[in-house]
Amino acid sequence: MYEDRILRADLRDKIISVDEAASFIKDQMVVGTSGFTKAGDSKAVLLALAQRAKTEPLKITLITGASLGQDTDAALANSHALNRRMPFQVDPVLRKSINSGEVMFMDHHLCETVELLQNQHLPSLDIAVIEAARIEEDGSIVPTTSVGNSAHFAALADKVIVEVNLSMPLSLCGLHDVFMAGVYPDRSIIPITSPSSRVGRTSIPVDPEKIVGIVITSVKDSPAQIVPPDEKTTAIASHLLEFFNREVSQGRLKKSLLPLQAGIGKVANAVLSGFINSDFENLTMYSEVLQDSTFELMDAGKMIYASASSITVSDEWYTKLMKDIDKYRDKIVLRPQNISNAPEVIRRMGVIGINTAIEFDIYGNVNSTHISGTKMMNGIGGSGDFARNAFLSIFVTQAASKNNSISHVLPMVSHVDHTEHDVDILVTDQGLADLRGLAPRERAKAIIANCVHPDYREELQSYFDRACERGGHTPHVLEEAFSWHTRLATTGTMKKAGVSA
Ligand code: COA
């Protein structure tokens, strides 16, 4: 049985039920699972564990690539099965448990989790659970729609459980490029010089002795929720495309730009979709996630190659790709996330990083993670891996939201993920501030002139003017720096009384 999915014959004897597999996971264990932006995640064992945790004391540390699908994080949070969770999540139920202080969430740069594990800065992994399209004759695992941290989880865990997913086409085999650079002090360089470089193997090496159970599943990935471009995201996209056009006309970039990285979500989608009807050509991506827009750009003949750690697409695109991934076989590659997000490679290739901010301040510091400085939203994800090392580090957000009661451009951010040193370009629906070569006072002028919603411009200008009267390299009126956030908390709007809603 499953001869075409488990090529190594002796491993076929290790097929067990989901509950048996989940029973290997004991209270207080550290578990590493596949899954990156809802793709290629464990679809059975973690859910069985959540069920078990309803009736017995069971709490684990769960480390993944990034977010999980199937509402797995919600199920685990609802049954109080999580002690610690890292490095990223997007689940509203888990978010509540994190913000109530029940779950200890460690928000990592996505390229760093493997570093922390390898260097023994985190407790060692007891079990890895990895989704596979196929197990090869040497026992190695062909992952499915993401690679994430799975290769290192398989290497570092004491035991490995494999979920062989029959719904994943065998044509996924060959798509992955698994490269592991080794450990200090003998780590090798990552010899990637372009998004299409293939430098590793097509499967995840694993000692077959460590595989304690194989579970057969047939569940599709959870789809990405694609929000169509609206007025604001279209405005942001058009400011950014204008900027790229200027860069080309001034000779700093070619029409093929440089490899693009784009965060997930409606703004990134609108920006990438904007390239379809542009003059740009021969575009490439060196990113974390391949989304609908990646394949649309390929179909439109605009994008020639895309490298990432996962494929996360809408239902419609998922059906198309699972049927016909061969059409894109020579145009895409999936890598471990510490390679897709490797500072070394991002800097070498000059990646253009486009990420979304929750808010930014007049000097260009960016908050990507915390609502009003305290409540965790999702996590920093890969935004910092790219921002620090990019050829151009771009952050986008809407100027104001919730009927303009919230300004996303502020005197001081309430939490800092990306410092002014890592931010080149800021874009809102109002306009674009090019911060390159500017000192803090100049940055503030550019941001106030271009990015702020008109309802907040006068007050922000007044804040900056009064700050400058006090002096300093980065002038502030400290007692007022968070007054917009405190006003939102007490009155429901950041607007001063008397300013119309
Ligand atoms: N108080 C209360 N709510 C606030 C707020 C504040 N001070 N500031 C922002 N918000 C709200 C907004 O009103 C909005 O609410 P809504 O969803 O109910 O409309 C929400 O926070 C932010 O949503 P939005 O502006 O629509 O952004 P988004 O859905 O595009 O997500 C991030 C933005 C920053 C949360 C998301 O991109 C992210 O998690 N980024 C970090 C990870 C990352 O960059 N990864 C790299 C690539 S995968």
mmCIF file with all atom_site columns, N, CA and C in Angstrom, residues 451-479:
data_model
loop_
_atom_site.group_PDB
_atom_site.id
_atom_site.type_symbol
_atom_site.label_atom_id
_atom_site.label_alt_id
_atom_site.label_comp_id
_atom_site.label_asym_id
_atom_site.label_entity_id
_atom_site.label_seq_id
_atom_site.pdbx_PDB_ins_code
_atom_site.Cartn_x
_atom_site.Cartn_y
_atom_site.Cartn_z
_atom_site.occupancy
_atom_site.B_iso_or_equiv
_atom_site.pdbx_formal_charge
_atom_site.auth_seq_id
_atom_site.auth_comp_id
_atom_site.auth_asym_id
_atom_site.auth_atom_id
_atom_site.pdbx_PDB_model_num
ATOM 1  N N  . CYS A 1 451 ? 2.778  61.534 3.729  1.00 0.00 ? 451 CYS A N  1
ATOM 2  C CA . CYS A 1 451 ? 2.133  60.274 4.143  1.00 0.00 ? 451 CYS A CA 1
ATOM 3  C C  . CYS A 1 451 ? 0.917  60.428 5.048  1.00 0.00 ? 451 CYS A C  1
ATOM 4  N N  . VAL A 1 452 ? 0.788  61.546 5.750  1.00 0.00 ? 452 VAL A N  1
ATOM 5  C CA . VAL A 1 452 ? -0.236 61.667 6.800  1.00 0.00 ? 452 VAL A CA 1
ATOM 6  C C  . VAL A 1 452 ? -1.613 61.928 6.192  1.00 0.00 ? 452 VAL A C  1
ATOM 7  N N  . HIS A 1 453 ? -2.626 61.388 6.832  1.00 0.00 ? 453 HIS A N  1
ATOM 8  C CA . HIS A 1 453 ? -4.001 61.714 6.418  1.00 0.00 ? 453 HIS A CA 1
ATOM 9  C C  . HIS A 1 453 ? -4.260 63.196 6.715  1.00 0.00 ? 453 HIS A C  1
ATOM 10 N N  . PRO A 1 454 ? -4.965 63.906 5.827  1.00 0.00 ? 454 PRO A N  1
ATOM 11 C CA . PRO A 1 454 ? -5.180 65.355 6.037  1.00 0.00 ? 454 PRO A CA 1
ATOM 12 C C  . PRO A 1 454 ? -5.798 65.683 7.399  1.00 0.00 ? 454 PRO A C  1
ATOM 13 N N  . ASP A 1 455 ? -6.626 64.789 7.940  1.00 0.00 ? 455 ASP A N  1
ATOM 14 C CA . ASP A 1 455 ? -7.244 65.068 9.250  1.00 0.00 ? 455 ASP A CA 1
ATOM 15 C C  . ASP A 1 455 ? -6.203 65.207 10.361 1.00 0.00 ? 455 ASP A C  1
ATOM 16 N N  . TYR A 1 456 ? -5.025 64.647 10.142 1.00 0.00 ? 456 TYR A N  1
ATOM 17 C CA . TYR A 1 456 ? -4.008 64.623 11.213 1.00 0.00 ? 456 TYR A CA 1
ATOM 18 C C  . TYR A 1 456 ? -2.774 65.468 10.885 1.00 0.00 ? 456 TYR A C  1
ATOM 19 N N  . ARG A 1 457 ? -2.740 66.038 9.685  1.00 0.00 ? 457 ARG A N  1
ATOM 20 C CA . ARG A 1 457 ? -1.495 66.688 9.238  1.00 0.00 ? 457 ARG A CA 1
ATOM 21 C C  . ARG A 1 457 ? -1.132 67.887 10.101 1.00 0.00 ? 457 ARG A C  1
ATOM 22 N N  . GLU A 1 458 ? -2.147 68.729 10.365 1.00 0.00 ? 458 GLU A N  1
ATOM 23 C CA . GLU A 1 458 ? -1.873 69.964 11.108 1.00 0.00 ? 458 GLU A CA 1
ATOM 24 C C  . GLU A 1 458 ? -1.333 69.651 12.513 1.00 0.00 ? 458 GLU A C  1
ATOM 25 N N  . GLU A 1 459 ? -1.967 68.675 13.162 1.00 0.00 ? 459 GLU A N  1
ATOM 26 C CA . GLU A 1 459 ? -1.536 68.364 14.531 1.00 0.00 ? 459 GLU A CA 1
ATOM 27 C C  . GLU A 1 459 ? -0.139 67.733 14.550 1.00 0.00 ? 459 GLU A C  1
ATOM 28 N N  . LEU A 1 460 ? 0.135  66.929 13.548 1.00 0.00 ? 460 LEU A N  1
ATOM 29 C CA . LEU A 1 460 ? 1.467  66.310 13.505 1.00 0.00 ? 460 LEU A CA 1
ATOM 30 C C  . LEU A 1 460 ? 2.539  67.369 13.229 1.00 0.00 ? 460 LEU A C  1
ATOM 31 N N  . GLN A 1 461 ? 2.195  68.312 12.339 1.00 0.00 ? 461 GLN A N  1
ATOM 32 C CA . GLN A 1 461 ? 3.121  69.419 12.042 1.00 0.00 ? 461 GLN A CA 1
ATOM 33 C C  . GLN A 1 461 ? 3.374  70.234 13.313 1.00 0.00 ? 461 GLN A C  1
ATOM 34 N N  . SER A 1 462 ? 2.302  70.503 14.055 1.00 0.00 ? 462 SER A N  1
ATOM 35 C CA . SER A 1 462 ? 2.428  71.279 15.290 1.00 0.00 ? 462 SER A CA 1
ATOM 36 C C  . SER A 1 462 ? 3.309  70.525 16.295 1.00 0.00 ? 462 SER A C  1
ATOM 37 N N  . TYR A 1 463 ? 3.110  69.215 16.389 1.00 0.00 ? 463 TYR A N  1
ATOM 38 C CA . TYR A 1 463 ? 3.943  68.401 17.303 1.00 0.00 ? 463 TYR A CA 1
ATOM 39 C C  . TYR A 1 463 ? 5.415  68.548 16.919 1.00 0.00 ? 463 TYR A C  1
ATOM 40 N N  . PHE A 1 464 ? 5.677  68.397 15.631 1.00 0.00 ? 464 PHE A N  1
ATOM 41 C CA . PHE A 1 464 ? 7.068  68.446 15.156 1.00 0.00 ? 464 PHE A CA 1
ATOM 42 C C  . PHE A 1 464 ? 7.665  69.836 15.400 1.00 0.00 ? 464 PHE A C  1
ATOM 43 N N  . ASP A 1 465 ? 6.893  70.882 15.111 1.00 0.00 ? 465 ASP A N  1
ATOM 44 C CA . ASP A 1 465 ? 7.398  72.261 15.307 1.00 0.00 ? 465 ASP A CA 1
ATOM 45 C C  . ASP A 1 465 ? 7.751  72.491 16.766 1.00 0.00 ? 465 ASP A C  1
ATOM 46 N N  . ARG A 1 466 ? 6.851  72.070 17.661 1.00 0.00 ? 466 ARG A N  1
ATOM 47 C CA . ARG A 1 466 ? 7.108  72.298 19.094 1.00 0.00 ? 466 ARG A CA 1
ATOM 48 C C  . ARG A 1 466 ? 8.288  71.449 19.570 1.00 0.00 ? 466 ARG A C  1
ATOM 49 N N  . ALA A 1 467 ? 8.413  70.242 18.991 1.00 0.00 ? 467 ALA A N  1
ATOM 50 C CA . ALA A 1 467 ? 9.556  69.384 19.343 1.00 0.00 ? 467 ALA A CA 1
ATOM 51 C C  . ALA A 1 467 ? 10.864 70.060 18.916 1.00 0.00 ? 467 ALA A C  1
ATOM 52 N N  . CYS A 1 468 ? 10.844 70.629 17.701 1.00 0.00 ? 468 CYS A N  1
ATOM 53 C CA . CYS A 1 468 ? 12.071 71.270 17.194 1.00 0.00 ? 468 CYS A CA 1
ATOM 54 C C  . CYS A 1 468 ? 12.466 72.460 18.073 1.00 0.00 ? 468 CYS A C  1
ATOM 55 N N  . GLU A 1 469 ? 11.466 73.154 18.626 1.00 0.00 ? 469 GLU A N  1
ATOM 56 C CA . GLU A 1 469 ? 11.788 74.290 19.522 1.00 0.00 ? 469 GLU A CA 1
ATOM 57 C C  . GLU A 1 469 ? 12.591 73.800 20.731 1.00 0.00 ? 469 GLU A C  1
ATOM 58 N N  . ARG A 1 470 ? 12.335 72.574 21.161 1.00 0.00 ? 470 ARG A N  1
ATOM 59 C CA . ARG A 1 470 ? 13.086 72.031 22.310 1.00 0.00 ? 470 ARG A CA 1
ATOM 60 C C  . ARG A 1 470 ? 14.476 71.555 21.898 1.00 0.00 ? 470 ARG A C  1
ATOM 61 N N  . GLY A 1 471 ? 14.636 71.299 20.594 1.00 0.00 ? 471 GLY A N  1
ATOM 62 C CA . GLY A 1 471 ? 15.952 70.906 20.091 1.00 0.00 ? 471 GLY A CA 1
ATOM 63 C C  . GLY A 1 471 ? 16.192 69.415 20.133 1.00 0.00 ? 471 GLY A C  1
ATOM 64 N N  . GLY A 1 472 ? 17.377 69.026 19.689 1.00 0.00 ? 472 GLY A N  1
ATOM 65 C CA . GLY A 1 472 ? 17.757 67.615 19.668 1.00 0.00 ? 472 GLY A CA 1
ATOM 66 C C  . GLY A 1 472 ? 17.924 67.112 18.249 1.00 0.00 ? 472 GLY A C  1
ATOM 67 N N  . HIS A 1 473 ? 18.632 65.990 18.131 1.00 0.00 ? 473 HIS A N  1
ATOM 68 C CA . HIS A 1 473 ? 18.849 65.379 16.813 1.00 0.00 ? 473 HIS A CA 1
ATOM 69 C C  . HIS A 1 473 ? 17.546 64.765 16.300 1.00 0.00 ? 473 HIS A C  1
ATOM 70 N N  . THR A 1 474 ? 16.802 64.187 17.226 1.00 0.00 ? 474 THR A N  1
ATOM 71 C CA . THR A 1 474 ? 15.513 63.569 16.891 1.00 0.00 ? 474 THR A CA 1
ATOM 72 C C  . THR A 1 474 ? 14.489 64.192 17.840 1.00 0.00 ? 474 THR A C  1
ATOM 73 N N  . PRO A 1 475 ? 14.003 65.384 17.514 1.00 0.00 ? 475 PRO A N  1
ATOM 74 C CA . PRO A 1 475 ? 13.210 66.144 18.496 1.00 0.00 ? 475 PRO A CA 1
ATOM 75 C C  . PRO A 1 475 ? 11.879 65.479 18.865 1.00 0.00 ? 475 PRO A C  1
ATOM 76 N N  . HIS A 1 476 ? 11.554 65.524 20.134 1.00 0.00 ? 476 HIS A N  1
ATOM 77 C CA . HIS A 1 476 ? 10.285 64.985 20.618 1.00 0.00 ? 476 HIS A CA 1
ATOM 78 C C  . HIS A 1 476 ? 9.740  65.846 21.748 1.00 0.00 ? 476 HIS A C  1
ATOM 79 N N  . VAL A 1 477 ? 8.435  65.806 21.905 1.00 0.00 ? 477 VAL A N  1
ATOM 80 C CA . VAL A 1 477 ? 7.796  66.346 23.107 1.00 0.00 ? 477 VAL A CA 1
ATOM 81 C C  . VAL A 1 477 ? 7.377  65.100 23.873 1.00 0.00 ? 477 VAL A C  1
ATOM 82 N N  . LEU A 1 478 ? 8.265  64.615 24.732 1.00 0.00 ? 478 LEU A N  1
ATOM 83 C CA . LEU A 1 478 ? 8.069  63.259 25.266 1.00 0.00 ? 478 LEU A CA 1
ATOM 84 C C  . LEU A 1 478 ? 6.725  63.061 25.963 1.00 0.00 ? 478 LEU A C  1
ATOM 85 N N  . GLU A 1 479 ? 6.296  64.091 26.696 1.00 0.00 ? 479 GLU A N  1
ATOM 86 C CA . GLU A 1 479 ? 5.034  63.911 27.448 1.00 0.00 ? 479 GLU A CA 1
ATOM 87 C C  . GLU A 1 479 ? 3.830  63.810 26.504 1.00 0.00 ? 479 GLU A C  1
#
